[in-house]
Short mmCIF file of C-alpha atoms in Angstrom, two decimals:
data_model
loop_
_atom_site.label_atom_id
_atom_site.label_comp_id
_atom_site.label_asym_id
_atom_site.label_seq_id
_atom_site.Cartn_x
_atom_site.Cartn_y
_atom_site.Cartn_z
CA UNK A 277 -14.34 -32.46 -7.27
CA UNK A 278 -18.26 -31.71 -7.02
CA UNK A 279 -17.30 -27.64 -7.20
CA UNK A 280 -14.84 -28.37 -10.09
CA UNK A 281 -17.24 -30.13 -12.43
CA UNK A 282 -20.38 -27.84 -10.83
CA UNK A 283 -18.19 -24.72 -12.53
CA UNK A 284 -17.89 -26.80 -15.63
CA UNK A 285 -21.08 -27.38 -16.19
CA UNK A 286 -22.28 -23.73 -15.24
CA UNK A 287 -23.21 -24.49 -11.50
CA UNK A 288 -21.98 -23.11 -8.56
CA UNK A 289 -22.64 -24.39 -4.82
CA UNK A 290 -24.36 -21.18 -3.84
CA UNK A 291 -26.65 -21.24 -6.25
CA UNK A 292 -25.02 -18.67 -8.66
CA UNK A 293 -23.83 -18.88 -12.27
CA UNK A 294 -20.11 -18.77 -12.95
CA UNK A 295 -20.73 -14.91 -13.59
CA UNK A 296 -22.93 -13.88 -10.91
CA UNK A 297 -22.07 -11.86 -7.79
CA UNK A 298 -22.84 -12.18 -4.49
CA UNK A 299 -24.95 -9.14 -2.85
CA UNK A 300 -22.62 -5.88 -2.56
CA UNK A 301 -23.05 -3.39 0.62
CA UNK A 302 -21.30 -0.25 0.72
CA UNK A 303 -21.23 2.71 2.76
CA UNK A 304 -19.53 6.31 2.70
CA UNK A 305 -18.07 8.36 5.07
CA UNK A 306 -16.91 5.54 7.57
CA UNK A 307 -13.52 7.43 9.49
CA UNK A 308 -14.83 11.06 10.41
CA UNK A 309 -11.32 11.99 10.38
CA UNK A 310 -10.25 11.47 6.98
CA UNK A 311 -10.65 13.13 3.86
CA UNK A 312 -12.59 10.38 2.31
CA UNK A 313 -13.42 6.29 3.23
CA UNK A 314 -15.56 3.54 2.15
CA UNK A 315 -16.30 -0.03 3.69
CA UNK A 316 -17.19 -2.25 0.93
CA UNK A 317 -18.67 -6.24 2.29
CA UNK A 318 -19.20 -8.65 -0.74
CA UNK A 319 -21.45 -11.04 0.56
CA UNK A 320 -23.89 -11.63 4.06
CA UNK A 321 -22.60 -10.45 7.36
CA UNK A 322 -20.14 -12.56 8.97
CA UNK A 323 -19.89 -14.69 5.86
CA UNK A 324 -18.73 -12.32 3.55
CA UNK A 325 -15.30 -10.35 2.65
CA UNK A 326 -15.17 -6.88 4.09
CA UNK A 327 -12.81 -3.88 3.16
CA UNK A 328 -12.70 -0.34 4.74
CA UNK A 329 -10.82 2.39 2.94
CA UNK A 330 -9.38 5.75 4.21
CA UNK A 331 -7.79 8.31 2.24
CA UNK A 332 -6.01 11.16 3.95
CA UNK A 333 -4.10 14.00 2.10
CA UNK A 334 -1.51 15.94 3.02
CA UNK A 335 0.58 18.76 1.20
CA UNK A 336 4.26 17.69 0.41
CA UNK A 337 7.56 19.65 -0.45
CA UNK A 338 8.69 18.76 -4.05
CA UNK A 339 11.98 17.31 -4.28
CA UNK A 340 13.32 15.76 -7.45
CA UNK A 341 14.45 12.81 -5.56
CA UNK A 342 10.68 12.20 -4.99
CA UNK A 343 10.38 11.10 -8.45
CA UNK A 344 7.20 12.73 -8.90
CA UNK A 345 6.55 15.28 -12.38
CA UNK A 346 6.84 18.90 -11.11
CA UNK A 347 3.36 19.38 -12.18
CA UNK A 348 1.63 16.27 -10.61
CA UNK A 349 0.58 15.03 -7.35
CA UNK A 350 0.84 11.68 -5.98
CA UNK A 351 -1.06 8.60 -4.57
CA UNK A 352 0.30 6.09 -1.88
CA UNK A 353 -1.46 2.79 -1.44
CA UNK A 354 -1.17 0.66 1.17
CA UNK A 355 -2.68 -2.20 2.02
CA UNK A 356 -2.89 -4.80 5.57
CA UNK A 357 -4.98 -7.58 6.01
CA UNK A 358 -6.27 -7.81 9.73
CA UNK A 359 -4.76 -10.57 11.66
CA UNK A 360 -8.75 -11.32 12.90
CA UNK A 361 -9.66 -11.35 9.21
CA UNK A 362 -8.45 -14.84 8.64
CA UNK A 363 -6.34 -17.31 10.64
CA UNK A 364 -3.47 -17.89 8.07
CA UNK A 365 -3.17 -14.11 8.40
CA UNK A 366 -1.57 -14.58 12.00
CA UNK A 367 1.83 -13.62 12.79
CA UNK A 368 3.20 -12.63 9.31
CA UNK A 369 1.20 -14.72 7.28
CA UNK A 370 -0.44 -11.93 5.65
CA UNK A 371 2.82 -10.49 4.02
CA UNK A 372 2.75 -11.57 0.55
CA UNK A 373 -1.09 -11.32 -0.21
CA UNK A 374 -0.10 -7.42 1.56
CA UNK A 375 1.91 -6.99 -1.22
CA UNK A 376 0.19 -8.38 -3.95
CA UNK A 377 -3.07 -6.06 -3.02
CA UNK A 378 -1.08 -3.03 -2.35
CA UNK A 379 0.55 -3.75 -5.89
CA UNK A 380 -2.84 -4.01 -7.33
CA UNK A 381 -4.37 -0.92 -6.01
CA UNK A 382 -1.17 0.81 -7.18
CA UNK A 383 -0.99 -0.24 -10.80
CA UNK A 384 -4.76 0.89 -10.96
CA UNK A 385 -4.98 4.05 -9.07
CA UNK A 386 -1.44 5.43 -9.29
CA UNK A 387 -1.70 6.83 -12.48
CA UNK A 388 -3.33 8.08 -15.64
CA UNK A 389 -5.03 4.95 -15.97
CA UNK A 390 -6.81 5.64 -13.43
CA UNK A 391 -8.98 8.62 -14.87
CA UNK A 392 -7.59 11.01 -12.11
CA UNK A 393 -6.47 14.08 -13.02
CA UNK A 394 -3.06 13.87 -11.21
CA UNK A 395 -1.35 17.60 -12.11
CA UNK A 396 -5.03 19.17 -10.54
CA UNK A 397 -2.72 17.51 -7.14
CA UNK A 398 -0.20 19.90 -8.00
CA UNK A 399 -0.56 22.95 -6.32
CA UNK A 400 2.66 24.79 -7.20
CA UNK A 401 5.12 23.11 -9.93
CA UNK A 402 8.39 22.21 -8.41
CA UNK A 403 7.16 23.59 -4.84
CA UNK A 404 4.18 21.65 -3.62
CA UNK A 405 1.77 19.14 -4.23
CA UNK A 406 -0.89 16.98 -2.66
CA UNK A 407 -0.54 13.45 -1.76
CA UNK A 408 -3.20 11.25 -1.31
CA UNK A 409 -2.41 8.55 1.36
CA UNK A 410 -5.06 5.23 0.35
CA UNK A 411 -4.55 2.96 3.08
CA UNK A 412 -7.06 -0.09 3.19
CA UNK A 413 -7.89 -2.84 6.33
CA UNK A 414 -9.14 -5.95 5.51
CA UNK A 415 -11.52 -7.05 8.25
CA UNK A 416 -13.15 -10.14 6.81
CA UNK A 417 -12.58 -12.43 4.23
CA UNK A 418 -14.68 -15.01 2.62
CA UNK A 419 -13.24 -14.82 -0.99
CA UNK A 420 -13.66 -11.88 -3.61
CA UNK A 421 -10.81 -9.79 -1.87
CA UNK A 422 -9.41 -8.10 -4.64
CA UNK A 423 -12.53 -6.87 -6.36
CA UNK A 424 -13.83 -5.59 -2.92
CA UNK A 425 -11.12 -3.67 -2.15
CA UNK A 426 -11.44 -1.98 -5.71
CA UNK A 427 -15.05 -1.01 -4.76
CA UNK A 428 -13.82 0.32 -1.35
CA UNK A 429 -11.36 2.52 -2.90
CA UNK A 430 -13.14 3.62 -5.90
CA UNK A 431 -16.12 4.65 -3.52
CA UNK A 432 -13.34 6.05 -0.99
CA UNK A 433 -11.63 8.34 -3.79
CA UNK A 434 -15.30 9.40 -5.17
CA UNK A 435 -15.64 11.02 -1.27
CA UNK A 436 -12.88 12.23 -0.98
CA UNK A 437 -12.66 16.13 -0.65
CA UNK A 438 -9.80 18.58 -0.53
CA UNK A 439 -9.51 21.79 1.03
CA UNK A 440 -9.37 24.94 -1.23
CA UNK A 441 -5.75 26.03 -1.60
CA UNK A 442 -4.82 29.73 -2.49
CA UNK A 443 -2.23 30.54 -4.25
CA UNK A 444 -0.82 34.18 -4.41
CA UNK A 445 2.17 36.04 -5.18
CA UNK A 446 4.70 37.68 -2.98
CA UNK A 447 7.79 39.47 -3.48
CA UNK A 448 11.04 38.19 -1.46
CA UNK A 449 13.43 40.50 0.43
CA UNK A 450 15.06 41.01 -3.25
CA UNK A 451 11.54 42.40 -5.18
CA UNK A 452 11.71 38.66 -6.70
CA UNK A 453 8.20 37.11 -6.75
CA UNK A 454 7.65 34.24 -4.94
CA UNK A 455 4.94 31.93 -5.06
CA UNK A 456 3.08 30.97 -1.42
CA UNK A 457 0.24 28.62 -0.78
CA UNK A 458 -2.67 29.01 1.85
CA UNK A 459 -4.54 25.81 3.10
CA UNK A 460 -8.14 26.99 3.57
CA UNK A 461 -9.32 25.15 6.78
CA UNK A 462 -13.08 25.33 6.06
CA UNK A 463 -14.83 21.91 6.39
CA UNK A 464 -17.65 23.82 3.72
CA UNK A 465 -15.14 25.07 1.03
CA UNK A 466 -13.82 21.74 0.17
CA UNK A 467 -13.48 20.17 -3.51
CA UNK A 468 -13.79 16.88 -5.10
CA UNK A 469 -11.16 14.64 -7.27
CA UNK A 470 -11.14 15.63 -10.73
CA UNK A 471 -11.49 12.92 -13.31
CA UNK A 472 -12.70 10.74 -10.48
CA UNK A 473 -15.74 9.35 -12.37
CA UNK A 474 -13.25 8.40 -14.75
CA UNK A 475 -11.89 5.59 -12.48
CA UNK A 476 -11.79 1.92 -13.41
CA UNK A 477 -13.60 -1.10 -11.99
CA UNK A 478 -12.24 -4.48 -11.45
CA UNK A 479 -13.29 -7.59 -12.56
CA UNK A 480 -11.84 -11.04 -10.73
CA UNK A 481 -11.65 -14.26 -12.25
CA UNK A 482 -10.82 -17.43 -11.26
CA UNK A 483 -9.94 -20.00 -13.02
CA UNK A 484 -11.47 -23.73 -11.56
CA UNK A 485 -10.68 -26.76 -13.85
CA UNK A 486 -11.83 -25.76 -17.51
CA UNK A 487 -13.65 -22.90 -16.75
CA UNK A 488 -13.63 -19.42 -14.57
CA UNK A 489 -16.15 -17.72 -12.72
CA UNK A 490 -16.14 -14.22 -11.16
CA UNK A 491 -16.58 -13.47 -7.25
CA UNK A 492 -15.58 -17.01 -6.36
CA UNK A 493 -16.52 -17.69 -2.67
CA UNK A 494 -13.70 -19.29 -0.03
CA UNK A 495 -14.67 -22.86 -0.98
CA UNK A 496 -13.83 -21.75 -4.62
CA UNK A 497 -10.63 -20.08 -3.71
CA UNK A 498 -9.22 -23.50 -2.15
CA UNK A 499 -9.87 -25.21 -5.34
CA UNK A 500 -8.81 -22.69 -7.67
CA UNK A 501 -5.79 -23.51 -10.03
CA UNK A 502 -4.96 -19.48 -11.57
CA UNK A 503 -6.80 -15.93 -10.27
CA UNK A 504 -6.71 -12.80 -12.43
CA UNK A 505 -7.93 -9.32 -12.21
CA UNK A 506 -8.59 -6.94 -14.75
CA UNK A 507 -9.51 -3.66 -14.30
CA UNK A 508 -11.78 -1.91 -17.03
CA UNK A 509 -12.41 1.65 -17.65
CA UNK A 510 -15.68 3.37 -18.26
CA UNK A 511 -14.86 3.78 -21.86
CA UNK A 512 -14.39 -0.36 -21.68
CA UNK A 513 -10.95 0.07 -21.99
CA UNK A 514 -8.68 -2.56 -20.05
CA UNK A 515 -5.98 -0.50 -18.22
CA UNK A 516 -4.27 -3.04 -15.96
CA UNK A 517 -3.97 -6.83 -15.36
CA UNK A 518 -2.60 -8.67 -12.34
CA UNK A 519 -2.38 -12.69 -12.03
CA UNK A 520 -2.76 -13.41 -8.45
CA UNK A 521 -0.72 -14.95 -6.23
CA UNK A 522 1.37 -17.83 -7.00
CA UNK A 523 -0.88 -19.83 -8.87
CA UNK A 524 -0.73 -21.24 -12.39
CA UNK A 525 -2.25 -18.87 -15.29
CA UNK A 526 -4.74 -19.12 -17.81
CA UNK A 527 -4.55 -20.82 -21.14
CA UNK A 528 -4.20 -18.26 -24.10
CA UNK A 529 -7.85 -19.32 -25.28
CA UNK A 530 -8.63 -18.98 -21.75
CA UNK A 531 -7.38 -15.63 -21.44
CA UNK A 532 -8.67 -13.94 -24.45
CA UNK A 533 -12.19 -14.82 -23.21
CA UNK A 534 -11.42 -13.61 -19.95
CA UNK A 535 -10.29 -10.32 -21.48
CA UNK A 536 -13.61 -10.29 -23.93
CA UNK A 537 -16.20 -10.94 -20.21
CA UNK A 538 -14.16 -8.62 -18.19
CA UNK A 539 -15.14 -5.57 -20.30
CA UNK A 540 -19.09 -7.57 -20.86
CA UNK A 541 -18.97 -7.45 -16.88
CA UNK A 542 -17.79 -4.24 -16.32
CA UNK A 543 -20.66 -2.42 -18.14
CA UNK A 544 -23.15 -4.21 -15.72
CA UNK A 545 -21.12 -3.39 -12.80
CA UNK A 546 -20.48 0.58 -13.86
CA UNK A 547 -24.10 0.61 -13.32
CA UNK A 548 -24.61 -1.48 -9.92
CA UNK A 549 -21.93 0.50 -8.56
CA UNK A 550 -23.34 3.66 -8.95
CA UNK A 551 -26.62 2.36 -7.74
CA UNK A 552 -24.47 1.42 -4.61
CA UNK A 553 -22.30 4.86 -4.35
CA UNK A 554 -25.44 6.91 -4.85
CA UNK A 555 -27.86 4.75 -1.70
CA UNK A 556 -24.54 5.32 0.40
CA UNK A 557 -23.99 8.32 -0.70
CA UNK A 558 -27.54 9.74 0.56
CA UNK A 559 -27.56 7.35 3.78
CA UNK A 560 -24.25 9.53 4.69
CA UNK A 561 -25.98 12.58 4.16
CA UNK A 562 -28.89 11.33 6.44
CA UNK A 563 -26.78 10.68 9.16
CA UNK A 564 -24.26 13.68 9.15
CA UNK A 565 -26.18 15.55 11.99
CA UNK A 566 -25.53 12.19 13.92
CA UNK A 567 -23.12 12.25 16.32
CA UNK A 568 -19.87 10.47 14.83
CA UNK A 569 -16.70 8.85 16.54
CA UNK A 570 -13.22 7.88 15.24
CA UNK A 571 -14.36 3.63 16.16
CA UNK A 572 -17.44 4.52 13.57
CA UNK A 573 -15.73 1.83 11.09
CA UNK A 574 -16.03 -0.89 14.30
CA UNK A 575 -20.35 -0.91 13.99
CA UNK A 576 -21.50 -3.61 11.74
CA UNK A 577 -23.12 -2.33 8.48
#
């Protein structure tokens, strides 16, 4: 009751307003092995939610069966809550909420509302194509899942670099041209995403008696009667919407102001994510002559 009528009136038991966030962290090139990663905590150490996100790609035969365009690539999300992350996430308690986030990250990423240019995946139409594996561990969580895991894999697919592919000619046993592909395996002549900086951000709200805030902490959560997410665009354009869970929803007056502070929200966070990327973008840098091991994600950040 005293955190349902503290959001009502515009107070919140931290301290914050109903559209405040807690202190972000974020860090780059966490898994020396893959092709790009990201560890994204919302919050203090040990008190806050914390995501780390790999991406690893991998060339793939086209088939039509795959149900992917002949001139596009693919991306796979997949997402697992660590059993240590929370104790109703023992055993198989983490199943649904695996499937909700794994949902999420697909309906925002897997796409063309997600900014990336998916036929540059394509490497030869109807032969060959790239697929981008996105597979995300939950290792803490204090509340703000969703919008954490967004940051992880936003930051995770800004990283993530591809190896140059060559594509040449070559005639078959009949004179018939055939198209072949090379995989350049130089860790210096690599390549980024494109349309990568066109990717969305997400925006969680939950709804707690009358009102909503965003980033609502684990005492929040328990009290919460409806979460949504909406994910916003850098041209403020709302490109995908997921009610969380199995709660109840938002009014329609509700909603429409939800819809109207997501894309308010978003411009502010466009810019404190980038402030973030960049500072772990450069503390990568710093540290690349550093020896690095595959348990890097394991050191506290």
């Amino acid at each position: 009751d005293f955190i349902v009528r503290g959001v009502e009136s515009g107070f919140r038991a931290d301290g914050r307003g109903n559209l405040d966030r807690r202190e972000v962290t974020l860090r780059t090139g966490m898994i020396s092995q893959a092709n790009g990663s990201a560890r994204c905590r919302i919050g203090n150490l040990g008190v806050g939610t914390d995501v780390l996100v790999g991406i690893k790609a991998e060339v793939n035969a086209w088939s039509p069966s795959d149900g992917v365009p002949e001139t596009s690539g693919l991306i796979v999300c997949n997402v697992e809550c660590s059993p240590s992350a929370a104790q109703e996430f023992e055993g198989r308690g983490a199943e649904e909420l695996n499937v909700e986030l794994t949902q999420l990250l697909d309906r925002i990423f897997n796409g063309p509302q997600s900014g990336i240019d998916f036929e540059k995946l394509c490497i030869i139409p109807k032969q060959a194509y790239w697929v981008l594996h996105v597979d995300a561990l939950v290792l803490d969580v204090k509340g703000g899942i969703t919008d954490a895991l967004v940051w992880a894999t936003r930051a995770a697919l800004l990283s993530t670099r591809l190896p140059r592919v060559v594509v040449e000619s070559i005639p078959d046993d009949n004179g018939v041209m055939q198209a072949e592909f090379d995989v350049v395996d130089d860790p210096e002549d690599m390549t980024m995403l494109e349309g990568v900086e066109d990717m969305p951000i997400a925006v969680t709200f939950t709804r707690i008696g009358r009102r909503f805030v965003v980033d609502a902490s684990e005492q929040e959560e328990a009290v919460a009667q409806a979460r949504m997410t909406v994910a916003v665009s850098p041209k403020m354009d709302i490109c995908a919407v997921q009610k969380g869970g199995v709660l109840r929803g938002f009014t329609p007056t509700l909603l429409s102001e939800v819809l109207q502070t997501a894309q308010t929200i978003a411009r502010e966070e466009f810019g404190r994510f980038e402030k973030c990327y960049l500072e772990a973008k450069d503390q990568a840098q710093s540290q690349i002559d550093e020896p690095s091991t595959g348990s890097t994600f394991l050191v506290p950040f």
